[in-house]
Short mmCIF file of C-alpha atoms in Angstrom, two decimals:
data_model
loop_
_atom_site.label_atom_id
_atom_site.label_comp_id
_atom_site.label_asym_id
_atom_site.label_seq_id
_atom_site.Cartn_x
_atom_site.Cartn_y
_atom_site.Cartn_z
CA UNK R 199 0.00 0.00 0.00
CA UNK R 200 1.33 3.44 -0.92
CA UNK R 201 2.03 5.98 1.75
CA UNK R 202 0.22 9.26 1.22
CA UNK R 203 0.99 12.94 1.63
CA UNK R 204 -1.39 15.84 1.12
CA UNK R 205 0.20 19.06 -0.11
CA UNK R 206 -1.99 22.17 -0.34
CA UNK R 207 -0.03 25.38 0.15
CA UNK R 208 -0.28 29.08 -0.60
CA UNK R 209 3.48 29.53 -0.20
CA UNK R 210 4.97 27.32 -2.93
CA UNK R 211 8.57 27.72 -1.68
CA UNK R 212 10.30 24.35 -1.72
CA UNK R 213 7.13 22.39 -2.36
CA UNK R 214 8.35 20.85 -5.64
CA UNK R 215 11.54 19.58 -4.05
CA UNK R 216 9.63 18.32 -1.02
CA UNK R 217 7.10 16.47 -3.18
CA UNK R 218 9.81 14.97 -5.37
CA UNK R 219 11.63 13.68 -2.29
CA UNK R 220 8.41 12.19 -0.91
CA UNK R 221 7.76 10.39 -4.20
CA UNK R 222 11.27 8.99 -3.94
CA UNK R 223 10.32 7.58 -0.54
CA UNK R 224 7.30 5.83 -2.02
CA UNK R 225 4.61 8.40 -1.28
CA UNK R 226 1.57 9.14 -3.39
CA UNK R 227 0.99 12.90 -3.50
CA UNK R 228 -2.50 14.36 -3.14
CA UNK R 229 -2.89 18.02 -4.01
CA UNK R 230 -5.27 20.84 -4.91
CA UNK R 231 -5.57 23.97 -7.04
CA UNK R 232 -2.40 25.99 -7.57
CA UNK R 233 -0.22 23.50 -5.72
CA UNK R 234 -1.33 20.71 -8.06
CA UNK R 235 -0.57 22.87 -11.11
CA UNK R 236 2.87 23.71 -9.73
CA UNK R 237 3.70 20.04 -9.16
CA UNK R 238 2.46 18.89 -12.54
CA UNK R 239 4.36 21.66 -14.32
CA UNK R 240 7.47 20.34 -12.57
CA UNK R 241 6.53 16.79 -13.70
CA UNK R 242 6.01 15.57 -10.15
CA UNK R 243 3.24 12.91 -10.18
CA UNK R 244 0.27 14.05 -8.09
CA UNK R 245 -3.39 13.08 -7.69
CA UNK R 246 -6.03 15.77 -7.51
CA UNK R 247 -7.93 15.64 -4.22
CA UNK R 248 -11.21 15.74 -6.13
CA UNK R 249 -10.17 12.51 -7.87
CA UNK R 250 -9.21 10.96 -4.52
CA UNK R 251 -12.54 11.90 -2.89
CA UNK R 252 -14.81 11.54 -5.93
CA UNK R 253 -16.16 14.99 -5.11
CA UNK R 254 -15.25 17.94 -7.37
CA UNK R 255 -14.28 21.30 -5.97
CA UNK R 256 -17.37 23.48 -5.58
CA UNK R 257 -18.35 27.10 -5.02
CA UNK R 258 -15.40 28.58 -6.85
CA UNK R 259 -12.89 26.53 -4.88
CA UNK R 260 -14.30 27.44 -1.47
CA UNK R 261 -14.73 23.71 -0.79
CA UNK R 262 -11.84 21.48 -1.86
CA UNK R 263 -10.64 19.26 0.96
CA UNK R 264 -13.61 19.23 3.34
CA UNK R 265 -14.45 15.56 2.80
CA UNK R 266 -14.54 12.47 5.09
CA UNK R 267 -12.00 10.64 2.93
CA UNK R 268 -9.47 13.46 3.49
CA UNK R 269 -10.15 14.10 7.16
CA UNK R 270 -10.66 10.43 7.89
CA UNK R 271 -7.26 9.72 6.33
CA UNK R 272 -5.66 12.29 8.63
CA UNK R 273 -7.58 11.62 11.84
CA UNK R 274 -7.86 7.83 11.93
CA UNK R 275 -5.96 6.30 14.86
CA UNK R 276 -3.49 3.82 13.48
CA UNK R 277 -3.29 1.84 16.71
CA UNK R 278 -7.07 1.60 17.23
CA UNK R 279 -8.58 -1.67 15.87
CA UNK R 280 -11.99 -0.06 15.52
CA UNK R 281 -10.59 2.82 13.47
CA UNK R 282 -8.64 0.43 11.27
CA UNK R 283 -11.73 -1.68 10.61
CA UNK R 284 -13.87 1.37 9.89
CA UNK R 285 -11.22 2.84 7.56
CA UNK R 286 -10.97 -0.44 5.63
CA UNK R 287 -14.75 -0.70 5.32
CA UNK R 288 -15.08 2.92 4.07
CA UNK R 289 -11.95 2.69 1.89
CA UNK R 290 -10.23 5.59 3.67
CA UNK R 291 -6.46 5.13 3.42
CA UNK R 292 -4.23 6.90 5.97
CA UNK R 293 -2.52 10.20 5.19
CA UNK R 294 0.86 10.39 6.86
CA UNK R 295 2.24 13.78 5.82
CA UNK R 296 0.37 17.06 5.54
CA UNK R 297 1.88 20.28 4.17
CA UNK R 298 -0.48 23.22 4.39
CA UNK R 299 -0.06 26.94 4.80
CA UNK R 300 -2.89 29.38 4.76
CA UNK R 301 -4.42 31.93 2.42
CA UNK R 302 -2.49 35.22 2.78
CA UNK R 303 -5.09 37.11 4.80
CA UNK R 304 -2.49 39.17 6.66
CA UNK R 305 -0.71 40.15 3.45
CA UNK R 306 -4.00 41.29 1.89
CA UNK R 307 -4.81 43.25 5.03
CA UNK R 308 -1.40 44.96 4.98
CA UNK R 309 -1.90 45.78 1.30
CA UNK R 310 -5.14 47.57 2.12
CA UNK R 311 -7.47 45.01 0.57
CA UNK R 312 -11.18 45.72 0.32
CA UNK R 313 -13.70 43.78 2.38
CA UNK R 314 -14.74 41.32 -0.34
CA UNK R 315 -11.12 40.49 -1.13
CA UNK R 316 -10.32 39.97 2.54
CA UNK R 317 -13.30 37.70 3.04
CA UNK R 318 -12.09 35.47 0.21
CA UNK R 319 -8.66 35.32 1.86
CA UNK R 320 -10.15 33.73 4.99
CA UNK R 321 -9.02 30.12 4.74
CA UNK R 322 -11.48 27.46 5.94
CA UNK R 323 -10.17 24.14 4.76
CA UNK R 324 -6.54 24.99 5.56
CA UNK R 325 -6.99 25.57 9.31
CA UNK R 326 -9.22 22.51 9.52
CA UNK R 327 -6.56 20.35 7.84
CA UNK R 328 -3.78 21.73 10.03
CA UNK R 329 -5.73 21.21 13.23
CA UNK R 330 -6.64 17.68 12.20
CA UNK R 331 -3.03 16.82 11.45
CA UNK R 332 -1.84 18.38 14.71
CA UNK R 333 -4.50 16.57 16.72
CA UNK R 334 -3.32 13.26 15.30
CA UNK R 335 0.38 14.07 15.68
CA UNK R 336 0.98 10.55 17.01
CA UNK R 337 0.81 9.50 13.36
CA UNK R 338 0.89 12.60 11.14
CA UNK R 339 3.65 15.07 10.27
CA UNK R 340 2.07 18.50 9.72
CA UNK R 341 4.17 21.18 8.02
CA UNK R 342 2.93 24.77 8.16
CA UNK R 343 6.22 26.31 7.02
CA UNK R 344 8.56 25.35 4.13
CA UNK R 345 11.38 25.40 6.69
CA UNK R 346 9.81 22.26 8.20
CA UNK R 347 10.29 20.14 5.07
CA UNK R 348 13.91 19.00 5.55
CA UNK R 349 13.28 17.82 9.12
CA UNK R 350 10.25 15.81 8.02
CA UNK R 351 12.19 14.14 5.23
CA UNK R 352 14.93 13.30 7.69
CA UNK R 353 12.46 11.76 10.15
CA UNK R 354 10.85 9.68 7.41
CA UNK R 355 14.21 8.00 6.72
CA UNK R 356 15.43 7.86 10.34
CA UNK R 357 12.48 7.50 12.71
CA UNK R 358 14.45 7.75 15.96
CA UNK R 359 13.31 11.35 16.55
CA UNK R 360 10.08 11.20 14.54
CA UNK R 361 7.67 11.24 17.50
CA UNK R 362 9.28 14.28 19.07
CA UNK R 363 9.32 16.11 15.72
CA UNK R 364 5.63 15.39 15.17
CA UNK R 365 4.79 16.80 18.61
CA UNK R 366 6.86 19.94 17.98
CA UNK R 367 5.23 20.44 14.59
CA UNK R 368 1.80 20.04 16.19
CA UNK R 369 2.53 22.75 18.75
CA UNK R 370 3.68 25.04 15.95
CA UNK R 371 0.60 24.18 13.89
CA UNK R 372 -1.88 25.05 16.63
CA UNK R 373 -0.05 28.36 17.19
CA UNK R 374 -0.28 29.10 13.45
CA UNK R 375 -4.03 28.56 13.26
CA UNK R 376 -4.63 30.42 16.53
CA UNK R 377 -2.69 33.45 15.28
CA UNK R 378 -4.43 33.34 11.91
CA UNK R 379 -7.88 33.28 13.48
CA UNK R 380 -6.93 35.93 16.04
CA UNK R 381 -6.02 38.42 13.33
CA UNK R 382 -9.23 37.72 11.43
CA UNK R 383 -11.21 38.18 14.64
CA UNK R 384 -9.57 41.56 15.27
CA UNK R 385 -10.42 42.64 11.74
CA UNK R 386 -14.05 41.59 12.11
CA UNK R 387 -14.25 43.33 15.50
CA UNK R 388 -12.97 46.57 13.96
CA UNK R 389 -16.40 47.37 12.61
CA UNK R 390 -17.76 47.69 16.15
CA UNK R 391 -15.14 50.33 17.10
CA UNK R 392 -15.04 49.00 20.65
CA UNK R 393 -13.08 46.49 22.69
CA UNK R 394 -14.50 43.02 21.92
CA UNK R 395 -15.63 40.77 24.81
CA UNK R 396 -12.87 38.31 23.91
CA UNK R 397 -9.58 39.36 22.35
CA UNK R 398 -6.76 37.08 21.23
CA UNK R 399 -3.61 38.89 20.15
CA UNK R 400 -1.67 37.19 17.33
CA UNK R 401 1.82 37.58 18.78
CA UNK R 402 4.77 36.66 16.55
CA UNK R 403 8.26 36.33 17.98
CA UNK R 404 10.81 38.85 16.75
CA UNK R 405 13.77 37.74 18.86
CA UNK R 406 14.80 36.02 22.05
CA UNK R 407 16.46 38.25 24.63
CA UNK R 408 19.27 37.33 27.02
CA UNK R 409 17.10 38.37 29.98
CA UNK R 410 14.44 40.87 30.98
CA UNK R 411 14.89 44.13 32.83
CA UNK R 412 17.39 42.45 35.16
CA UNK R 413 19.77 39.49 34.70
CA UNK R 414 17.84 37.22 37.08
CA UNK R 415 14.70 37.59 34.90
CA UNK R 416 15.74 34.87 32.51
CA UNK R 417 12.68 34.27 30.33
CA UNK R 418 12.46 37.20 27.94
CA UNK R 419 11.57 37.72 24.28
CA UNK R 420 10.21 40.39 21.96
CA UNK R 421 6.98 39.82 20.04
CA UNK R 422 5.04 41.94 17.60
CA UNK R 423 1.27 41.90 17.21
CA UNK R 424 0.60 40.18 13.89
CA UNK R 425 2.76 40.16 10.76
CA UNK R 426 4.46 43.40 9.85
CA UNK R 427 7.76 45.06 9.04
CA UNK R 428 10.93 43.31 10.16
CA UNK R 429 12.18 43.78 13.68
CA UNK R 430 8.78 45.02 14.91
CA UNK R 431 9.29 48.18 12.88
CA UNK R 432 13.04 48.71 13.21
CA UNK R 433 15.91 47.28 11.12
CA UNK R 434 19.16 46.78 12.97
CA UNK R 435 22.08 48.08 10.92
CA UNK R 436 24.96 47.79 13.40
CA UNK R 437 25.94 46.52 16.80
CA UNK R 438 25.18 43.69 19.22
CA UNK R 439 21.68 42.38 19.86
CA UNK R 440 19.48 44.81 21.79
CA UNK R 441 18.49 44.15 25.38
CA UNK R 442 15.00 44.27 26.85
CA UNK R 443 15.70 47.76 28.24
CA UNK R 444 17.23 48.90 24.93
CA UNK R 445 14.02 48.00 23.14
CA UNK R 446 11.81 49.82 25.64
CA UNK R 447 13.92 52.97 25.39
CA UNK R 448 14.20 52.69 21.60
CA UNK R 449 10.40 52.68 21.35
CA UNK R 450 10.12 55.64 23.74
CA UNK R 451 12.81 57.58 21.89
CA UNK R 452 11.24 56.99 18.49
CA UNK R 453 7.75 57.90 19.74
CA UNK R 454 9.11 61.13 21.22
CA UNK R 455 11.19 62.28 18.25
CA UNK R 456 8.59 61.29 15.65
CA UNK R 457 5.90 63.27 17.48
CA UNK R 458 7.43 66.46 16.06
CA UNK R 459 7.17 67.64 12.47
CA UNK R 460 10.32 69.82 12.68
CA UNK R 461 13.75 68.10 12.81
CA UNK R 462 14.00 66.67 16.32
CA UNK R 463 16.38 64.74 18.54
CA UNK R 464 15.18 62.85 21.63
CA UNK R 465 17.50 61.32 24.23
CA UNK R 466 15.87 58.73 26.48
CA UNK R 467 17.03 57.15 29.72
CA UNK R 468 14.87 54.62 31.58
CA UNK R 469 11.81 55.54 29.56
CA UNK R 470 11.99 59.32 30.08
CA UNK R 471 13.41 62.12 27.93
CA UNK R 472 16.64 63.41 29.47
CA UNK R 473 17.08 65.61 26.42
CA UNK R 474 14.82 66.80 23.62
CA UNK R 475 15.22 69.58 21.08
CA UNK R 476 14.14 70.67 17.63
CA UNK R 477 16.39 72.62 15.29
CA UNK R 478 16.73 73.05 11.53
CA UNK R 479 20.29 71.65 11.77
CA UNK R 480 20.28 68.07 13.02
CA UNK R 481 23.68 68.32 14.72
CA UNK R 482 22.44 71.40 16.61
CA UNK R 483 19.30 69.50 17.65
CA UNK R 484 21.54 66.81 19.14
CA UNK R 485 23.76 69.38 20.87
CA UNK R 486 20.72 71.07 22.43
CA UNK R 487 19.22 67.73 23.49
CA UNK R 488 22.52 66.72 25.08
CA UNK R 489 22.73 70.05 26.92
CA UNK R 490 19.39 69.28 28.56
CA UNK R 491 21.18 66.82 30.88
CA UNK R 492 24.77 66.09 29.83
CA UNK R 493 25.19 63.44 32.54
CA UNK R 494 21.96 61.49 32.05
CA UNK R 495 22.47 61.03 28.31
CA UNK R 496 25.48 58.79 29.02
CA UNK R 497 24.48 55.24 28.05
CA UNK R 498 21.15 56.45 26.71
CA UNK R 499 19.14 55.99 23.54
CA UNK R 500 18.98 58.78 20.95
CA UNK R 501 16.36 59.09 18.20
CA UNK R 502 16.06 61.42 15.23
CA UNK R 503 13.03 62.03 13.01
CA UNK R 504 15.18 62.74 9.93
CA UNK R 505 17.82 60.57 8.21
CA UNK R 506 20.95 60.55 10.34
CA UNK R 507 23.73 62.72 8.91
CA UNK R 508 27.52 62.48 9.17
CA UNK R 509 27.78 65.89 10.89
CA UNK R 510 25.47 64.64 13.63
CA UNK R 511 27.50 61.46 14.13
CA UNK R 512 30.59 63.65 14.45
CA UNK R 513 28.82 65.70 17.13
CA UNK R 514 28.08 62.47 19.04
CA UNK R 515 31.67 61.22 19.02
CA UNK R 516 32.42 61.84 22.72
CA UNK R 517 29.07 60.59 24.03
CA UNK R 518 28.62 56.93 24.91
CA UNK R 519 25.25 55.79 23.57
CA UNK R 520 23.63 52.36 23.72
CA UNK R 521 21.26 52.87 20.77
CA UNK R 522 20.82 55.32 17.89
CA UNK R 523 17.67 55.22 15.75
CA UNK R 524 16.52 57.27 12.76
CA UNK R 525 14.25 56.83 9.72
CA UNK R 526 17.39 56.09 7.69
CA UNK R 527 21.14 56.40 8.24
CA UNK R 528 23.14 58.03 5.45
CA UNK R 529 25.97 55.78 4.18
CA UNK R 530 28.84 57.98 5.37
CA UNK R 531 27.17 58.34 8.77
CA UNK R 532 26.81 54.56 9.04
CA UNK R 533 30.46 54.08 8.08
CA UNK R 534 31.51 56.46 10.87
CA UNK R 535 29.24 54.75 13.40
CA UNK R 536 30.77 51.39 12.49
CA UNK R 537 34.03 52.58 14.06
CA UNK R 538 32.36 52.79 17.45
CA UNK R 539 32.18 49.76 19.73
CA UNK R 540 28.88 48.32 20.94
CA UNK R 541 26.55 51.02 19.64
CA UNK R 542 23.32 49.55 18.28
CA UNK R 543 22.09 51.40 15.20
CA UNK R 544 18.55 51.03 13.90
CA UNK R 545 16.59 52.44 10.97
CA UNK R 546 12.83 52.51 10.68
CA UNK R 547 11.52 49.49 8.77
CA UNK R 548 9.18 50.32 5.92
CA UNK R 549 5.80 48.71 5.44
CA UNK R 550 2.43 48.36 7.07
CA UNK R 551 1.60 46.17 10.02
CA UNK R 552 -1.31 43.77 9.77
CA UNK R 553 -3.02 45.72 12.56
CA UNK R 554 -2.91 48.87 10.40
CA UNK R 555 -5.94 47.45 8.63
CA UNK R 556 -7.95 47.23 11.86
CA UNK R 557 -9.33 49.56 14.50
CA UNK R 558 -6.59 48.32 16.83
CA UNK R 559 -3.65 49.82 14.91
CA UNK R 560 -2.91 52.32 17.67
CA UNK R 561 -3.43 50.18 20.74
CA UNK R 562 -1.01 50.00 23.63
CA UNK R 563 -0.94 46.74 25.60
CA UNK R 564 0.27 46.67 29.20
CA UNK R 565 0.57 43.65 31.48
CA UNK R 566 -1.76 43.66 34.48
CA UNK R 567 -1.49 40.70 36.86
CA UNK R 568 -2.58 37.68 34.84
CA UNK R 569 -4.22 39.87 32.20
CA UNK R 570 -3.59 42.97 30.13
CA UNK R 571 -4.88 46.50 29.83
CA UNK R 572 -5.39 47.98 26.37
CA UNK R 573 -5.89 51.57 25.33
CA UNK R 574 -5.44 53.86 22.37
CA UNK R 575 -1.96 55.35 22.27
CA UNK R 576 -1.71 59.02 23.22
CA UNK R 577 -0.78 60.12 19.71
CA UNK R 578 -3.17 62.94 18.80
CA UNK R 579 -1.81 66.48 19.17
CA UNK R 580 -3.60 68.85 21.49
CA UNK R 581 -6.24 70.83 19.56
CA UNK R 582 -4.81 74.34 19.71
CA UNK R 583 -8.22 75.73 18.87
CA UNK R 584 -9.24 74.70 22.39
CA UNK R 585 -6.32 76.49 24.08
CA UNK R 586 -7.53 79.12 26.55
CA UNK R 587 -5.28 81.98 27.62
CA UNK R 588 -6.51 82.67 31.16
CA UNK R 589 -4.06 85.28 32.47
CA UNK R 590 -3.95 89.02 32.03
CA UNK R 591 -0.74 88.75 30.03
CA UNK R 592 -0.80 86.83 26.80
CA UNK R 593 2.28 84.75 25.87
CA UNK R 594 4.36 86.36 23.14
CA UNK R 595 5.13 84.50 19.90
CA UNK R 596 8.40 82.97 21.14
CA UNK R 597 6.78 81.84 24.38
CA UNK R 598 3.87 80.33 22.48
CA UNK R 599 6.27 78.35 20.27
CA UNK R 600 8.02 77.04 23.37
CA UNK R 601 4.69 76.23 25.05
CA UNK R 602 3.64 74.16 22.05
CA UNK R 603 6.96 72.32 22.19
CA UNK R 604 6.74 71.73 25.93
CA UNK R 605 3.12 70.54 25.77
CA UNK R 606 4.09 67.92 23.21
CA UNK R 607 7.22 66.94 25.14
CA UNK R 608 5.54 66.45 28.52
CA UNK R 609 3.25 63.68 27.28
CA UNK R 610 6.35 61.50 26.76
CA UNK R 611 7.44 61.90 30.41
CA UNK R 612 6.17 59.56 33.12
CA UNK R 613 3.68 61.07 35.55
CA UNK R 614 3.67 63.16 37.57
CA UNK R 615 5.50 65.05 34.83
CA UNK R 616 6.86 68.58 34.53
CA UNK R 617 9.11 69.93 31.78
CA UNK R 618 10.81 73.31 31.47
CA UNK R 619 11.80 74.45 27.98
CA UNK R 620 13.36 77.37 26.22
CA UNK R 621 14.21 77.90 22.56
CA UNK R 622 12.41 74.62 21.79
CA UNK R 623 14.69 72.46 23.93
CA UNK R 624 14.21 70.82 27.31
CA UNK R 625 16.27 72.35 30.11
CA UNK R 626 14.53 70.70 33.07
CA UNK R 627 12.51 67.52 33.63
CA UNK R 628 10.67 66.28 36.71
CA UNK R 629 9.58 62.73 35.93
CA UNK R 630 7.66 59.96 37.67
CA UNK R 631 7.05 61.77 40.94
CA UNK R 632 4.29 60.97 43.38
CA UNK R 633 4.00 64.71 44.15
CA UNK R 634 3.56 67.33 41.45
CA UNK R 635 5.34 69.85 43.66
CA UNK R 636 8.37 67.55 43.83
CA UNK R 637 8.28 67.14 40.03
CA UNK R 638 8.41 70.96 39.70
CA UNK R 639 11.29 71.17 42.18
CA UNK R 640 13.32 68.60 40.24
CA UNK R 641 12.71 70.34 36.92
CA UNK R 642 13.65 73.72 38.38
CA UNK R 643 16.76 72.27 40.02
CA UNK R 644 17.91 70.75 36.73
CA UNK R 645 17.18 73.90 34.74
CA UNK R 646 19.04 76.16 37.18
CA UNK R 647 19.60 79.62 35.70
CA UNK R 648 18.07 78.44 32.43
CA UNK R 649 14.62 78.52 34.07
CA UNK R 650 14.64 82.32 33.96
CA UNK R 651 12.53 83.34 30.97
CA UNK R 652 11.63 79.72 30.17
CA UNK R 653 8.23 78.03 29.90
CA UNK R 654 6.78 75.08 31.80
CA UNK R 655 4.35 72.32 30.86
CA UNK R 656 2.53 70.02 33.26
CA UNK R 657 0.91 66.74 32.22
CA UNK R 658 -2.07 67.36 34.54
CA UNK R 659 -3.59 70.23 36.49
CA UNK R 660 -2.01 71.85 39.55
CA UNK R 661 -4.15 70.86 42.53
CA UNK R 662 -2.75 73.82 44.46
CA UNK R 663 -0.87 76.97 43.53
CA UNK R 664 2.36 75.87 45.27
CA UNK R 665 3.84 74.00 42.29
CA UNK R 666 3.31 76.91 39.93
CA UNK R 667 4.69 79.33 42.53
CA UNK R 668 7.98 77.40 42.75
CA UNK R 669 8.39 77.62 38.98
CA UNK R 670 7.47 81.30 38.87
CA UNK R 671 9.96 82.10 41.65
CA UNK R 672 12.67 80.46 39.51
CA UNK R 673 11.85 82.82 36.64
CA UNK R 674 9.45 80.77 34.49
CA UNK R 675 7.41 83.22 32.40
CA UNK R 676 4.69 81.05 30.88
CA UNK R 677 2.91 77.83 31.84
CA UNK R 678 0.71 75.40 29.92
CA UNK R 679 -1.40 72.83 31.76
CA UNK R 680 -4.76 71.10 31.22
CA UNK R 681 -6.69 72.94 33.92
CA UNK R 682 -9.69 71.47 35.67
CA UNK R 683 -8.62 71.86 39.30
CA UNK R 684 -11.01 73.29 41.88
CA UNK R 685 -8.21 75.77 42.59
CA UNK R 686 -7.49 76.86 39.01
CA UNK R 687 -8.33 80.43 40.03
CA UNK R 688 -5.60 80.40 42.69
CA UNK R 689 -3.04 79.08 40.20
CA UNK R 690 -4.01 81.70 37.61
CA UNK R 691 -3.85 84.44 40.26
CA UNK R 692 -0.30 83.36 41.17
CA UNK R 693 0.70 83.90 37.53
CA UNK R 694 -1.04 87.26 37.33
CA UNK R 695 0.77 88.53 40.44
CA UNK R 696 4.15 88.19 38.70
CA UNK R 697 3.02 89.00 35.16
CA UNK R 698 3.40 85.45 33.86
CA UNK R 699 1.18 83.90 31.17
CA UNK R 700 -0.85 80.73 31.50
CA UNK R 701 -2.56 78.60 28.84
CA UNK R 702 -5.06 75.87 29.60
CA UNK R 703 -4.87 73.08 27.02
CA UNK R 704 -7.91 71.13 28.21
CA UNK R 705 -6.18 67.77 27.71
CA UNK R 706 -4.37 65.63 30.30
CA UNK R 707 -1.40 63.42 29.41
CA UNK R 708 -0.82 60.93 32.21
CA UNK R 709 1.79 58.27 31.41
CA UNK R 710 2.54 55.34 33.69
#
């Protein structure tokens, strides 16, 4: 009796060679649609599944393999006498090898496919075949990836590790179908524009990490949500593998720098900006960002929102940095960076993520006990049309430019957050404080003499006037904050007494 393999794949990579090798081992090949055409064009003998089942494909190919002779061949238990008797009576021969990968739903979603096209890319028979093969992994090899083919061929000739391979392939297969269905479910749920009652995130591993935040946290890896650009959005150009903390700070740095339309440089340390500036000349933007806190930038992560230039790399030469990221890195700049030891250099990876085609493109996911919290990312700029100038003195044009800069900067600082800025650069940061007054004190202390004539932004309202008074005493001339405190009048009065300006933005920016 011939051994049988069913090959029905969207990704045709390696399938001809795999089928030819199986034929050489005495297998009869069953196949469908485009896979069958590919095999026959390569002169690999193959039997159409419709011929095997006696049932033609119907409904434009929507039903090809959903037949008892196919699923019975996969699911029958070889060591069960009752199954063997039933299979013999129904003339259902066993299928020993299954190669199946799924319709490219994610690729169509990333390409911006219309609804009808996406619906047709929802595979039905493929997931059913894969799950059947994985369920019966005691007897069936199930390949969901062309990379699996060589191992299967090896196990068919040397069966010493065959059982373990089948189990590993089954685990991979169930993960493949779960991720596939999870992405489809997110797309369907998008129409409701609300968090669904059950959400499964299709996480795909990007890389293993040596450890987590600390060396004793040994199990650590980076995943992305669904298929998308390489490296979860960033291509590594130079340097050793990034750490868990590198990746967190890289994401924070990129989010901060890319939030500005003018050329910007953001320096991040432990998730907070220790330097941030915008300037027409990129090297000057870096110099101003570094001046924000020349000590804290040591060992930090620096991001730019324009292609990285050689002059900027030259300006960085005496600063030890863990990571540098930009949309692109100009060739001469990359060559200069290659002379440095242990700096990790990343460029933004092009392309859409699968989630870009859903309502969940902008979600942030945070661990919470044995669950997660999800929310929209805080990406939208404050609507300046809702700004309210509430003091007797209006901010002048330069102050207003700095207030806009500071208001955008403060949302990237952990709460309670205060930033002091002048000439569109941070000069003081108070981050992650339990007391807003203490956050102001830290920002003022860091700014020193630079606070005189500067502006201040707060991520939330001042519950009392004391925080604003500390800043005003240091020489701050304009403040932007959301407002909404019962004591807003007292805070505004404190500004009026010294001739300072205050703007209420109407929007809070907590970050935890």
